[in-house]
Coordinates of C-alpha atoms and ligand atoms in Angstrom, one line a residue:
X1 CA 0.1 0.0 0.1
X2 CA 1.3 3.2 -0.8
X3 CA 0.2 6.7 0.4
X4 CA 1.6 10.2 -0.9
X5 CA 3.9 12.5 0.8
X6 CA 2.1 13.8 3.7
X7 CA -0.7 12.1 3.9
X8 CA -2.1 12.8 7.3
X9 CA -2.9 9.5 9.5
X10 CA -5.6 10.5 12.7
X11 CA -8.9 9.7 14.5
X12 CA -11.7 12.1 15.1
X13 CA -14.0 12.9 17.4
X14 CA -17.1 15.6 17.7
X15 CA -17.6 17.9 21.3
X16 CA -21.1 16.5 22.3
X17 CA -19.8 13.0 22.1
X18 CA -16.8 13.2 24.1
X19 CA -16.6 16.7 26.1
X20 CA -19.3 15.9 28.7
X21 CA -21.7 18.4 30.4
X22 CA -22.8 20.2 27.1
X23 CA -26.6 21.1 28.7
X24 CA -27.5 23.8 26.1
X25 CA -28.2 22.4 22.9
X26 CA -31.1 20.4 21.2
X27 CA -29.4 16.9 21.7
X28 CA -29.2 17.4 25.6
X29 CA -32.8 18.3 25.1
X30 CA -33.4 15.1 22.9
X31 CA -32.1 13.2 25.2
X32 CA -34.1 14.6 28.2
X33 CA -37.1 14.4 26.0
X34 CA -39.0 10.6 27.7
X35 CA -40.8 10.8 24.0
X36 CA -37.5 11.1 22.1
X37 CA -35.8 8.1 20.3
X38 CA -32.8 9.1 22.6
X39 CA -32.4 6.2 25.1
X40 CA -29.5 7.6 27.1
X41 CA -27.9 11.0 28.3
X42 CA -24.7 11.9 27.5
X43 CA -24.2 13.4 30.7
X44 CA -20.4 13.3 31.6
X45 CA -19.7 12.5 27.8
X46 CA -16.0 10.9 28.3
X47 CA -14.9 14.3 30.4
X48 CA -12.8 15.3 27.2
X49 CA -13.5 18.9 28.4
X50 CA -11.2 18.5 31.3
X51 CA -9.0 15.5 29.9
X52 CA -8.3 16.7 26.4
X53 CA -4.5 17.7 26.9
X54 CA -4.0 14.1 27.9
X55 CA -5.9 12.8 25.1
X56 CA -4.4 14.6 22.4
X57 CA -0.5 13.3 23.9
X58 CA -2.0 9.8 24.0
X59 CA -3.0 9.8 20.4
X60 CA 0.3 12.0 19.3
X61 CA 2.3 8.7 20.9
X62 CA 0.4 6.3 19.2
X63 CA 1.8 7.9 15.9
X64 CA -1.5 10.4 14.9
X65 CA -0.2 13.0 12.8
X66 CA -3.9 14.6 12.6
X67 CA -6.7 15.0 14.7
X68 CA -10.4 15.9 14.4
X69 CA -12.3 17.5 16.6
X70 CA -15.8 19.8 17.1
X71 CA -16.4 23.2 18.5
X72 CA -19.7 23.4 20.8
X73 CA -21.5 26.6 19.7
X74 CA -24.1 26.2 22.4
X75 CA -20.9 26.6 24.7
X76 CA -19.2 29.7 22.3
X77 CA -22.2 31.2 21.8
X78 CA -24.7 30.5 24.7
X79 CA -27.4 33.2 23.8
X80 CA -28.3 35.0 20.4
X81 CA -24.9 37.4 19.7
X82 CA -23.8 36.7 23.3
X83 CA -20.7 35.0 22.7
X84 CA -18.9 33.6 25.9
X85 CA -15.0 35.0 26.7
X86 CA -14.5 31.9 28.7
X87 CA -15.3 29.4 25.7
X88 CA -13.4 30.4 23.5
X89 CA -10.4 30.9 25.8
X90 CA -11.1 27.3 26.3
X91 CA -11.1 26.4 22.9
X92 CA -7.8 28.2 22.4
X93 CA -6.2 26.1 25.2
X94 CA -7.6 22.8 23.3
X95 CA -6.3 24.0 20.1
X96 CA -3.5 25.1 21.3
X97 CA -2.9 21.1 23.1
X98 CA -3.3 19.7 19.6
X99 CA -0.5 22.0 18.4
X100 CA 1.6 21.4 20.9
X101 CA 1.8 17.7 20.2
X102 CA 2.4 17.9 16.0
X103 CA -0.8 16.5 15.5
X104 CA -2.8 18.9 12.0
X105 CA -6.1 19.9 13.4
X106 CA -9.5 19.1 11.0
X107 CA -11.8 22.1 13.3
X108 CA -15.9 21.5 12.5
X109 CA -17.6 24.1 13.5
X110 CA -21.6 21.9 13.4
X111 CA -21.2 18.9 14.3
X112 CA -24.7 17.9 15.1
X113 CA -25.6 19.9 17.5
X114 CA -27.6 23.3 17.6
X115 CA -27.6 25.9 20.7
X116 CA -31.1 25.7 22.3
X117 CA -31.7 29.0 21.4
X118 CA -31.5 28.6 17.7
X119 CA -33.7 25.4 18.0
X120 CA -35.9 27.1 19.8
X121 CA -36.9 29.1 16.8
X122 CA -36.9 26.6 14.6
X123 CA -33.3 25.0 13.9
X124 CA -32.3 25.1 10.8
X125 CA -35.9 26.0 9.4
X126 CA -35.7 29.3 11.4
X127 CA -35.1 31.9 8.6
X128 CA -31.9 33.7 10.0
X129 CA -30.3 30.1 10.7
X130 CA -27.9 31.0 8.0
X131 CA -27.0 34.5 9.0
X132 CA -26.6 33.3 12.6
X133 CA -24.6 30.1 11.5
X134 CA -22.3 32.6 9.5
X135 CA -21.4 35.5 12.0
X136 CA -20.5 32.0 14.5
X137 CA -17.8 30.9 11.8
X138 CA -16.6 34.4 11.2
X139 CA -16.4 34.8 15.3
X140 CA -14.5 31.6 15.5
X141 CA -12.2 32.3 12.7
X142 CA -11.5 35.3 13.9
X143 CA -10.8 34.1 17.1
X144 CA -9.4 31.1 16.5
X145 CA -8.2 31.0 12.9
X146 CA -4.4 30.6 13.4
X147 CA -5.4 27.3 15.3
X148 CA -7.1 26.0 12.9
X149 CA -5.2 24.7 9.9
X150 CA -8.1 22.9 8.3
X151 CA -11.5 24.3 9.3
X152 CA -14.9 22.0 8.5
X153 CA -18.3 24.4 8.2
X154 CA -20.7 21.2 8.9
X155 CA -20.5 17.7 9.7
X156 CA -22.8 15.4 7.3
X157 CA -25.7 17.7 6.1
X158 CA -26.9 14.4 4.4
X159 CA -27.5 13.0 8.3
X160 CA -28.7 16.0 9.6
X161 CA -31.4 16.7 7.3
X162 CA -32.1 12.4 7.1
X163 CA -32.0 11.9 10.6
X164 CA -33.6 14.9 12.2
X165 CA -36.5 15.4 9.5
X166 CA -37.3 12.2 7.8
X167 CA -36.3 9.2 10.2
X168 CA -36.9 11.6 13.0
X169 CA -34.5 9.7 15.5
X170 CA -32.3 13.2 15.4
X171 CA -33.2 15.9 16.7
X172 CA -35.9 17.9 16.0
X173 CA -37.6 14.4 15.6
X174 CA -39.6 15.5 12.5
X175 CA -40.7 12.7 9.9
X176 CA -41.7 15.2 7.3
X177 CA -40.3 14.2 3.4
X178 CA -40.8 17.7 2.4
X179 CA -39.1 19.2 5.4
X180 CA -36.0 16.2 4.7
X181 CA -35.5 17.7 1.5
X182 CA -35.9 21.6 2.6
X183 CA -33.4 21.1 5.3
X184 CA -30.8 19.5 2.6
X185 CA -31.0 22.9 0.7
X186 CA -30.8 24.8 3.3
X187 CA -27.5 23.2 4.6
X188 CA -25.9 23.0 1.3
X189 CA -26.8 27.0 1.3
X190 CA -25.4 27.3 4.8
X191 CA -22.4 25.7 4.0
X192 CA -21.4 28.2 0.9
X193 CA -22.0 31.0 3.0
X194 CA -20.1 29.9 5.7
X195 CA -17.5 29.4 2.9
X196 CA -17.3 32.9 2.3
X197 CA -18.0 34.4 5.9
X198 CA -14.6 32.1 6.8
X199 CA -12.7 33.5 3.9
X200 CA -13.6 36.9 4.9
X201 CA -12.5 36.3 8.3
X202 CA -8.9 35.5 7.0
X203 CA -9.4 31.4 7.1
X204 CA -8.1 29.1 5.3
X205 CA -7.9 25.2 4.2
X206 CA -12.2 25.3 4.7
X207 CA -14.3 22.0 3.9
X208 CA -17.3 20.1 3.9
X209 CA -17.3 16.7 5.4
X210 CA -20.2 14.6 3.7
X211 CA -21.0 10.9 4.8
X212 CA -21.2 9.1 1.3
X213 CA -22.9 4.9 1.7
X214 CA -23.0 2.9 -1.0
X215 CA -26.4 2.9 -1.8
X216 CA -27.8 0.0 -3.3
X217 CA -31.0 0.2 -5.7
X218 CA -32.7 0.8 -9.5
X219 CA -35.4 2.8 -9.9
X220 CA -37.3 6.1 -8.5
X221 CA -36.7 6.1 -4.9
X222 CA -33.1 4.9 -5.2
X223 CA -32.2 7.9 -7.5
X224 CA -33.9 10.2 -5.3
X225 CA -32.3 9.0 -2.3
X226 CA -28.9 9.2 -3.9
X227 CA -29.9 12.4 -5.2
X228 CA -30.8 14.0 -1.5
X229 CA -27.9 11.9 0.4
X230 CA -25.1 12.1 -2.6
X231 CA -25.5 14.2 -5.6
X232 CA -27.1 17.4 -3.9
X233 CA -24.0 18.2 -2.3
X234 CA -21.2 16.9 -4.7
X235 CA -22.9 18.7 -7.6
X236 CA -23.6 21.7 -5.1
X237 CA -19.8 21.9 -4.8
X238 CA -18.8 22.2 -8.4
X239 CA -18.6 25.4 -10.1
X240 CA -19.1 27.6 -7.0
X241 CA -17.2 28.4 -4.4
X242 CA -17.9 25.2 -2.2
X243 CA -14.4 25.5 -0.1
X244 CA -10.7 24.0 -0.8
X245 CA -11.4 20.1 0.2
X246 CA -13.5 17.3 0.8
X247 CA -14.1 15.2 4.0
X248 CA -16.2 12.1 2.6
X249 CA -17.2 9.7 5.6
X250 CA -18.1 6.3 4.7
X251 CA -19.5 3.4 6.9
X252 CA -21.6 1.2 4.7
X253 CA -23.7 -0.3 2.2
X254 CA -27.2 0.3 2.1
X255 CA -30.0 -1.0 0.7
X256 CA -32.7 1.4 -1.1
X257 CA -36.3 0.0 -0.3
X258 CA -39.4 1.6 -1.4
X259 CA -41.4 -1.1 1.2
X260 CA -39.3 -0.4 4.0
X261 CA -39.9 2.5 6.6
X262 CA -38.0 5.5 6.3
X263 CA -36.6 3.9 2.5
X264 CA -34.0 1.6 3.7
X265 CA -34.3 -2.1 4.2
X266 CA -31.8 -3.9 6.5
X267 CA -29.0 -5.7 4.9
X268 CA -29.9 -9.0 3.3
X269 CA -29.3 -12.2 5.3
X270 CA -25.7 -13.4 5.1
X271 CA -24.4 -10.5 4.7
X272 CA -21.8 -9.3 7.9
X273 CA -23.3 -6.5 9.7
X274 CA -21.8 -4.2 12.8
X275 CA -23.1 -3.8 16.3
X276 CA -25.3 -1.1 14.7
X277 CA -26.8 -3.1 12.0
X278 CA -24.9 -1.8 9.6
X279 CA -23.7 -3.9 6.1
X280 CA -19.7 -3.7 5.9
X281 CA -18.3 -3.5 2.2
X282 CA -15.0 -2.1 1.8
X283 CA -15.1 -1.3 -1.6
X284 CA -17.8 1.0 -1.3
X285 CA -15.3 3.2 0.2
X286 CA -12.9 3.4 -2.7
X287 CA -16.0 3.8 -5.1
X288 CA -17.4 6.9 -2.9
X289 CA -13.8 8.3 -2.9
X290 CA -13.7 8.5 -6.9
X291 CA -17.4 9.6 -7.0
X292 CA -16.1 12.4 -4.4
X293 CA -12.8 12.8 -6.6
X294 CA -15.6 14.2 -9.2
X295 CA -16.0 17.4 -7.3
X296 CA -12.3 18.0 -8.5
X297 CA -11.1 18.9 -4.4
X298 CA -8.4 17.4 -2.2
X299 CA -10.0 14.1 -0.3
X300 CA -9.8 13.4 3.2
X301 CA -11.2 10.3 4.9
X302 CA -12.6 12.3 7.7
X303 CA -14.7 9.4 9.6
X304 CA -14.5 5.6 8.9
X305 CA -15.0 3.0 11.5
X306 CA -16.7 0.3 12.9
X307 CA -19.1 -0.4 15.9
X308 CA -18.4 -3.5 17.7
X309 CA -17.3 -5.2 20.8
X310 CA -15.1 -7.8 19.4
X311 CA -12.0 -5.6 18.7
X312 CA -10.6 -8.4 16.1
X313 CA -13.2 -7.2 13.5
X314 CA -12.4 -3.5 14.4
X315 CA -8.9 -4.8 13.3
X316 CA -10.2 -6.0 9.8
X317 CA -12.5 -3.7 9.1
X318 CA -9.7 -1.2 9.5
X319 CA -7.3 -2.7 6.8
X320 CA -9.9 -3.5 4.9
X321 CA -10.8 0.2 4.3
X322 CA -7.2 1.6 4.5
X323 CA -6.8 -0.9 1.9
X324 CA -9.6 0.2 -0.4
X325 CA -8.1 4.1 0.5
X326 CA -4.8 2.9 -1.0
X327 CA -6.4 1.2 -3.9
X328 CA -8.6 4.5 -5.0
X329 CA -5.1 6.5 -4.4
X330 CA -3.4 4.3 -6.9
X331 CA -6.2 4.2 -9.3
X332 CA -6.0 8.5 -9.3
X333 CA -8.0 9.7 -6.7
X334 CA -6.3 12.9 -4.4
X335 CA -6.9 11.2 -0.9
X336 CA -4.5 13.0 1.5
X337 CA -5.7 11.6 4.7
X338 CA -7.4 8.9 6.4
X339 CA -8.7 9.7 9.8
X340 CA -10.9 6.7 11.9
X341 CA -14.2 7.1 13.7
X342 CA -13.3 7.3 16.4
X343 CA -10.4 8.1 18.7
X344 CA -12.8 6.8 21.7
X345 CA -15.2 4.7 22.5
X346 CA -18.2 7.6 23.2
X347 CA -21.8 8.8 23.1
X348 CA -23.6 7.2 19.7
X349 CA -26.1 9.7 19.6
X350 CA -29.5 8.3 19.9
X351 CA -27.8 4.4 20.5
X352 CA -26.0 6.3 23.7
X353 CA -22.9 4.4 25.0
X354 CA -23.4 0.6 23.8
X355 CA -22.2 1.3 20.4
X356 CA -18.3 1.0 20.8
X357 CA -16.3 2.8 17.9
X358 CA -13.3 3.3 19.4
X359 CA -9.8 2.7 19.3
X360 CA -9.4 3.4 22.9
X361 CA -11.7 2.1 25.3
X362 CA -12.8 4.2 28.4
X363 CA -13.4 3.1 31.8
X364 CA -16.4 3.8 34.2
X365 CA -13.6 6.3 36.0
X366 CA -12.8 7.7 32.8
X367 CA -9.2 5.7 32.5
X368 CA -8.2 5.5 28.9
X369 CA -7.2 2.0 27.8
X370 CA -6.0 1.6 24.3
X371 CA -7.9 -1.6 22.5
X372 CA -5.4 -3.6 20.1
X373 CA -6.9 -2.0 16.9
X374 CA -5.0 1.2 18.2
X375 CA -1.9 -0.9 18.4
X376 CA -2.9 -2.5 14.5
X377 CA -3.2 1.4 13.3
X378 CA -0.1 2.6 14.9
X379 CA 1.3 -0.2 12.6
X380 CA -0.5 1.1 9.3
X381 CA 1.0 4.4 9.9
X382 CA 4.2 3.2 10.4
X383 CA 4.0 1.5 7.4
X384 CA 2.4 4.0 5.2
X385 CA 5.1 6.5 5.9
X386 CA 7.8 3.9 4.7
X387 CA 8.2 3.8 1.0
Ligands
BGC1 C1 -21.0 11.0 12.9 C2 -20.6 10.9 14.3 C3 -21.2 9.4 14.3 C4 -20.8 8.1 13.5 C5 -21.3 7.1 13.6 C6 -21.3 9.9 11.3 O1 -22.8 10.2 11.0 O2 -20.5 12.0 12.0 O3 -20.7 11.7 15.1 O4 -20.5 9.1 15.8 O5 -20.9 8.3 12.1 O6 -22.5 7.2 13.5

């Protein structure tokens, strides 16, 4: 397997999934609501809010050269137009700690959570949602831009729209096909507006992270799903200032089926599945990297991983997907990094702490324990650096 010079290796997290104590956003409300799909409270997370420095040192010590994390908008802007100097100072310490390890930071500005004041006004459907978002993006870039070598505007706009407005298992818990499509369009516009705002504030290397499942099925419904999940965003980045790079997040193959609730059927019998019930299909990553390469943007795999209690399965998954990435590169795709999801076992949204996506386990007392897969990843990184 060959990787280009400067290829970045690392792992990813998001604020709400690891920090703990994020009580001022729409996810916290969703978790507390008895009728919502969420079965757990994110609670203390893995206390990354206090343990970030030791976490980054641990990852860098395992050979990681990059790390992806997100800023929590509801901490930075707890009330409309009120920016918390203490929260900005906290994230300055966090990003300085990443830089001190030598790892390159990928900083996501919106990873699924909205401040409560915005969700209360309609979230992404609020008339001023995009202007509120771009103002936050500008502020963060002005204050922290020197510590954000890679800026990611929005994590998985398609999944925000799909899970929140069609399937209803993320906030706001709506199941409305028309709103699903409308929010998808709004989120693409929000990304494009954020690119302009971040550039104006002096930010560089701006990107979008999209989840690109390999969607199986022929006919009008699969075509609609491909449009809403894949093409709307990839085509929407073409011919405009869509940013400087694209994050590809890939987990699985999915079967579109009109007869199934919310348009997806479970994998056919015999197909290997993860703790999430997702079908493992490494070649889909190669395929979707080629599809993403059509945008002409440099690509980074900004998420890829498996929920499993069986860490040997994770090692197999990891090796197969890194190999699929190497193959895409050998076939001409401009892929410049691979970030595994996730660094740690963490809060998996509506599924709570049950699914284990981490290279590193976290005990009840928050002790970090690297799994064999973490060491296997270190070996992959060492081999990748050798030529
Ligand atoms: C998200 C992560 C999530 C992961 C596994 C992606 O949809 O960006 O926050 O934990 O996939 O479900």
